[in-house]
JSON list of C-alpha atoms in Angstrom, two decimals:
[
{"chain": "A", "resi": 1, "resn": "VAL", "atom": "CA", "xyz": [2.36, -42.61, -4.91]},
{"chain": "A", "resi": 2, "resn": "PRO", "atom": "CA", "xyz": [-1.17, -42.93, -6.32]},
{"chain": "A", "resi": 3, "resn": "MET", "atom": "CA", "xyz": [-2.15, -40.52, -9.09]},
{"chain": "A", "resi": 4, "resn": "GLY", "atom": "CA", "xyz": [-5.08, -39.13, -7.05]},
{"chain": "A", "resi": 5, "resn": "VAL", "atom": "CA", "xyz": [-2.71, -37.97, -4.30]},
{"chain": "A", "resi": 6, "resn": "LEU", "atom": "CA", "xyz": [-0.50, -36.18, -6.82]},
{"chain": "A", "resi": 7, "resn": "SER", "atom": "CA", "xyz": [-3.51, -34.48, -8.36]},
{"chain": "A", "resi": 8, "resn": "CYS", "atom": "CA", "xyz": [-4.73, -33.38, -4.93]},
{"chain": "A", "resi": 9, "resn": "MET", "atom": "CA", "xyz": [-1.25, -32.04, -4.06]},
{"chain": "A", "resi": 10, "resn": "LYS", "atom": "CA", "xyz": [-1.16, -30.14, -7.35]},
{"chain": "A", "resi": 11, "resn": "TYR", "atom": "CA", "xyz": [-4.44, -28.37, -6.63]},
{"chain": "A", "resi": 12, "resn": "LEU", "atom": "CA", "xyz": [-3.57, -27.70, -2.99]},
{"chain": "A", "resi": 13, "resn": "MET", "atom": "CA", "xyz": [-0.30, -26.14, -4.13]},
{"chain": "A", "resi": 14, "resn": "PHE", "atom": "CA", "xyz": [-2.21, -24.07, -6.67]},
{"chain": "A", "resi": 15, "resn": "ILE", "atom": "CA", "xyz": [-4.70, -22.85, -4.04]},
{"chain": "A", "resi": 16, "resn": "PHE", "atom": "CA", "xyz": [-1.90, -21.97, -1.61]},
{"chain": "A", "resi": 17, "resn": "ASN", "atom": "CA", "xyz": [-0.11, -19.97, -4.33]},
{"chain": "A", "resi": 18, "resn": "VAL", "atom": "CA", "xyz": [-3.34, -18.18, -5.26]},
{"chain": "A", "resi": 19, "resn": "LEU", "atom": "CA", "xyz": [-3.65, -17.13, -1.61]},
{"chain": "A", "resi": 20, "resn": "VAL", "atom": "CA", "xyz": [-0.03, -15.89, -1.60]},
{"chain": "A", "resi": 21, "resn": "PHE", "atom": "CA", "xyz": [-0.72, -13.99, -4.84]},
{"chain": "A", "resi": 22, "resn": "ALA", "atom": "CA", "xyz": [-3.89, -12.43, -3.37]},
{"chain": "A", "resi": 23, "resn": "GLY", "atom": "CA", "xyz": [-2.10, -11.44, -0.18]},
{"chain": "A", "resi": 24, "resn": "GLY", "atom": "CA", "xyz": [0.74, -9.88, -2.15]},
{"chain": "A", "resi": 25, "resn": "THR", "atom": "CA", "xyz": [-1.71, -7.97, -4.31]},
{"chain": "A", "resi": 26, "resn": "CYS", "atom": "CA", "xyz": [-3.48, -6.67, -1.19]},
{"chain": "A", "resi": 27, "resn": "LEU", "atom": "CA", "xyz": [-0.16, -5.56, 0.33]},
{"chain": "A", "resi": 28, "resn": "ALA", "atom": "CA", "xyz": [0.85, -3.81, -2.88]},
{"chain": "A", "resi": 29, "resn": "GLY", "atom": "CA", "xyz": [-2.54, -2.11, -3.04]},
{"chain": "A", "resi": 30, "resn": "MET", "atom": "CA", "xyz": [-2.19, -0.98, 0.57]},
{"chain": "A", "resi": 31, "resn": "GLY", "atom": "CA", "xyz": [1.28, 0.38, -0.22]},
{"chain": "A", "resi": 32, "resn": "VAL", "atom": "CA", "xyz": [-0.07, 2.38, -3.14]},
{"chain": "A", "resi": 33, "resn": "TRP", "atom": "CA", "xyz": [-2.94, 3.65, -0.99]},
{"chain": "A", "resi": 34, "resn": "VAL", "atom": "CA", "xyz": [-0.59, 4.82, 1.78]},
{"chain": "A", "resi": 35, "resn": "ALA", "atom": "CA", "xyz": [1.77, 6.42, -0.75]},
{"chain": "A", "resi": 36, "resn": "VAL", "atom": "CA", "xyz": [-1.02, 8.29, -2.56]},
{"chain": "A", "resi": 37, "resn": "ASP", "atom": "CA", "xyz": [-3.16, 9.31, 0.44]},
{"chain": "A", "resi": 38, "resn": "PRO", "atom": "CA", "xyz": [-1.04, 9.35, 3.61]},
{"chain": "A", "resi": 39, "resn": "ALA", "atom": "CA", "xyz": [-3.37, 11.70, 5.52]},
{"chain": "A", "resi": 40, "resn": "GLY", "atom": "CA", "xyz": [-5.39, 8.90, 7.15]},
{"chain": "A", "resi": 41, "resn": "PHE", "atom": "CA", "xyz": [-2.26, 7.12, 8.35]},
{"chain": "A", "resi": 42, "resn": "GLN", "atom": "CA", "xyz": [-0.37, 10.08, 9.82]},
{"chain": "A", "resi": 43, "resn": "ASP", "atom": "CA", "xyz": [-2.14, 9.61, 13.16]},
{"chain": "A", "resi": 44, "resn": "ILE", "atom": "CA", "xyz": [-0.62, 6.13, 13.48]},
{"chain": "A", "resi": 45, "resn": "VAL", "atom": "CA", "xyz": [2.96, 6.94, 12.40]},
{"chain": "A", "resi": 46, "resn": "ALA", "atom": "CA", "xyz": [4.96, 9.72, 14.04]},
{"chain": "A", "resi": 47, "resn": "THR", "atom": "CA", "xyz": [6.98, 10.98, 11.07]},
{"chain": "A", "resi": 48, "resn": "ARG", "atom": "CA", "xyz": [6.25, 11.51, 7.40]},
{"chain": "A", "resi": 49, "resn": "ALA", "atom": "CA", "xyz": [9.56, 9.86, 6.38]},
{"chain": "A", "resi": 50, "resn": "MET", "atom": "CA", "xyz": [8.65, 6.67, 8.24]},
{"chain": "A", "resi": 51, "resn": "LEU", "atom": "CA", "xyz": [5.23, 6.63, 6.57]},
{"chain": "A", "resi": 52, "resn": "SER", "atom": "CA", "xyz": [6.79, 7.00, 3.14]},
{"chain": "A", "resi": 53, "resn": "ALA", "atom": "CA", "xyz": [9.33, 4.25, 3.85]},
{"chain": "A", "resi": 54, "resn": "GLY", "atom": "CA", "xyz": [6.56, 1.99, 5.13]},
{"chain": "A", "resi": 55, "resn": "ALA", "atom": "CA", "xyz": [4.50, 2.60, 1.99]},
{"chain": "A", "resi": 56, "resn": "TRP", "atom": "CA", "xyz": [7.44, 1.66, -0.24]},
{"chain": "A", "resi": 57, "resn": "LEU", "atom": "CA", "xyz": [8.17, -1.40, 1.88]},
{"chain": "A", "resi": 58, "resn": "LEU", "atom": "CA", "xyz": [4.56, -2.58, 1.59]},
{"chain": "A", "resi": 59, "resn": "LEU", "atom": "CA", "xyz": [4.66, -1.99, -2.15]},
{"chain": "A", "resi": 60, "resn": "VAL", "atom": "CA", "xyz": [7.93, -3.89, -2.71]},
{"chain": "A", "resi": 61, "resn": "VAL", "atom": "CA", "xyz": [6.96, -6.83, -0.48]},
{"chain": "A", "resi": 62, "resn": "GLY", "atom": "CA", "xyz": [3.51, -6.98, -2.07]},
{"chain": "A", "resi": 63, "resn": "ILE", "atom": "CA", "xyz": [4.92, -7.05, -5.59]},
{"chain": "A", "resi": 64, "resn": "ALA", "atom": "CA", "xyz": [7.47, -9.72, -4.61]},
{"chain": "A", "resi": 65, "resn": "LEU", "atom": "CA", "xyz": [4.77, -11.92, -3.04]},
{"chain": "A", "resi": 66, "resn": "SER", "atom": "CA", "xyz": [2.48, -11.45, -6.03]},
{"chain": "A", "resi": 67, "resn": "LEU", "atom": "CA", "xyz": [5.27, -12.48, -8.38]},
{"chain": "A", "resi": 68, "resn": "LEU", "atom": "CA", "xyz": [6.16, -15.52, -6.27]},
{"chain": "A", "resi": 69, "resn": "GLY", "atom": "CA", "xyz": [2.51, -16.53, -6.02]},
{"chain": "A", "resi": 70, "resn": "PHE", "atom": "CA", "xyz": [2.03, -16.20, -9.77]},
{"chain": "A", "resi": 71, "resn": "LEU", "atom": "CA", "xyz": [5.15, -18.25, -10.52]},
{"chain": "A", "resi": 72, "resn": "GLY", "atom": "CA", "xyz": [4.01, -20.84, -7.98]},
{"chain": "A", "resi": 73, "resn": "CYS", "atom": "CA", "xyz": [0.60, -21.10, -9.63]},
{"chain": "A", "resi": 74, "resn": "CYS", "atom": "CA", "xyz": [2.22, -21.60, -13.03]},
{"chain": "A", "resi": 75, "resn": "GLY", "atom": "CA", "xyz": [4.62, -24.15, -11.56]},
{"chain": "A", "resi": 76, "resn": "ALA", "atom": "CA", "xyz": [1.85, -26.09, -9.83]},
{"chain": "A", "resi": 77, "resn": "LEU", "atom": "CA", "xyz": [-0.31, -26.25, -12.95]},
{"chain": "A", "resi": 78, "resn": "ARG", "atom": "CA", "xyz": [2.57, -27.20, -15.25]},
{"chain": "A", "resi": 79, "resn": "ARG", "atom": "CA", "xyz": [4.33, -29.37, -12.66]},
{"chain": "A", "resi": 80, "resn": "SER", "atom": "CA", "xyz": [7.48, -27.34, -13.25]},
{"chain": "A", "resi": 81, "resn": "ARG", "atom": "CA", "xyz": [10.08, -28.04, -10.60]},
{"chain": "A", "resi": 82, "resn": "LEU", "atom": "CA", "xyz": [12.02, -24.88, -11.49]},
{"chain": "A", "resi": 83, "resn": "LEU", "atom": "CA", "xyz": [9.04, -22.56, -11.02]},
{"chain": "A", "resi": 84, "resn": "LEU", "atom": "CA", "xyz": [8.09, -24.23, -7.75]},
{"chain": "A", "resi": 85, "resn": "LEU", "atom": "CA", "xyz": [11.64, -23.89, -6.43]},
{"chain": "A", "resi": 86, "resn": "LEU", "atom": "CA", "xyz": [11.62, -20.17, -7.16]}
]
């Protein structure tokens, strides 16, 4: 495989992982927003318990995606197979 293709793959993998990291950060931010100020979202969700559970779910999934995106970025830049497999 030519070196240019590997370099292109490395940067594409990095960009994809940055997008995953950004999406995870947005989800975590949305989870914090819903947990701190649920008044605007009570019209959408019927019960307060469901809103609280949804906020925690958004927060946990967002943090997990941010962590995976960060590890993927590090793995792509360092060409670490272990970090990319995570």
